[in-house]
Amino acid sequence: MSVRLSATDVRTCEPCWQEPVTAARHTVRGRDLLCRACAESGCPRRVDLFPPYGIYRLGHSARQPEALNRGAE
């Protein structure tokens, strides 16, 4: 299977982040770029599992209360 990649596409598999991209899965949100093993096993993209800033809980507000920024006084 030949996948056409643009200049801005990732070259590493989106689920495992280790193997080169060899397959594409078309979804309602766009296109997932996968290696052969992840494509055959139906692995989800890690971006879907861990959205930006979601695992660090920084998505709601970048401003922290002043008391938390001071540290232990």
XYZ file of C-alpha atoms in Angstrom:
73
model
C 0.000 0.000 0.000
C 1.437 3.358 -1.006
C 0.620 6.387 1.130
C 1.100 9.904 -0.189
C 2.502 12.129 2.538
C 2.573 15.907 2.379
C 5.426 18.022 3.722
C 3.523 18.541 7.005
C 2.508 14.909 7.612
C 4.242 12.913 10.314
C 6.602 10.192 9.162
C 6.280 8.080 12.330
C 3.263 5.908 13.168
C 0.758 7.870 15.268
C -0.235 4.981 17.639
C 3.194 3.471 18.422
C 5.483 6.444 17.613
C 8.223 3.993 16.560
C 7.695 2.562 13.072
C 7.563 4.487 9.778
C 4.164 5.256 8.229
C 3.059 2.656 5.671
C -0.758 2.898 5.855
C -3.513 5.466 6.211
C -6.917 5.039 7.857
C -9.618 7.524 6.845
C -11.946 8.634 9.650
C -14.561 11.363 10.117
C -11.868 13.556 11.748
C -9.395 13.115 8.916
C -6.636 10.637 8.221
C -4.637 8.509 10.656
C -1.089 7.612 9.607
C -0.063 4.151 10.787
C 2.545 1.442 10.444
C 1.396 -1.919 9.110
C 1.190 -3.634 12.525
C -0.935 -0.860 14.072
C -3.183 -0.689 11.006
C -3.861 -4.436 11.115
C -4.562 -4.431 14.859
C -6.789 -1.318 14.753
C -4.793 0.709 17.284
C -6.114 4.220 18.083
C -3.882 7.255 17.690
C -2.196 8.387 20.916
C -3.332 11.932 20.217
C -6.908 10.693 20.705
C -5.991 8.961 23.974
C -3.923 11.852 25.376
C -5.135 15.170 23.921
C -2.715 18.101 24.091
C -2.244 19.251 27.699
C -4.911 16.776 28.873
C -2.539 14.518 30.771
C -1.009 17.504 32.569
C -4.364 19.187 33.280
C -3.218 22.459 31.719
C -5.976 22.651 29.121
C -8.430 24.770 31.137
C -6.251 27.668 32.199
C -2.557 28.391 31.970
C -2.799 30.746 34.951
C -2.377 29.094 38.334
C -3.422 30.628 41.648
C -0.558 32.542 43.237
C -0.452 30.280 46.298
C 0.360 27.237 44.153
C 3.227 28.993 42.381
C 5.071 30.043 45.558
C 5.933 26.536 46.627
C 6.233 25.468 50.237
C 6.859 28.513 52.392
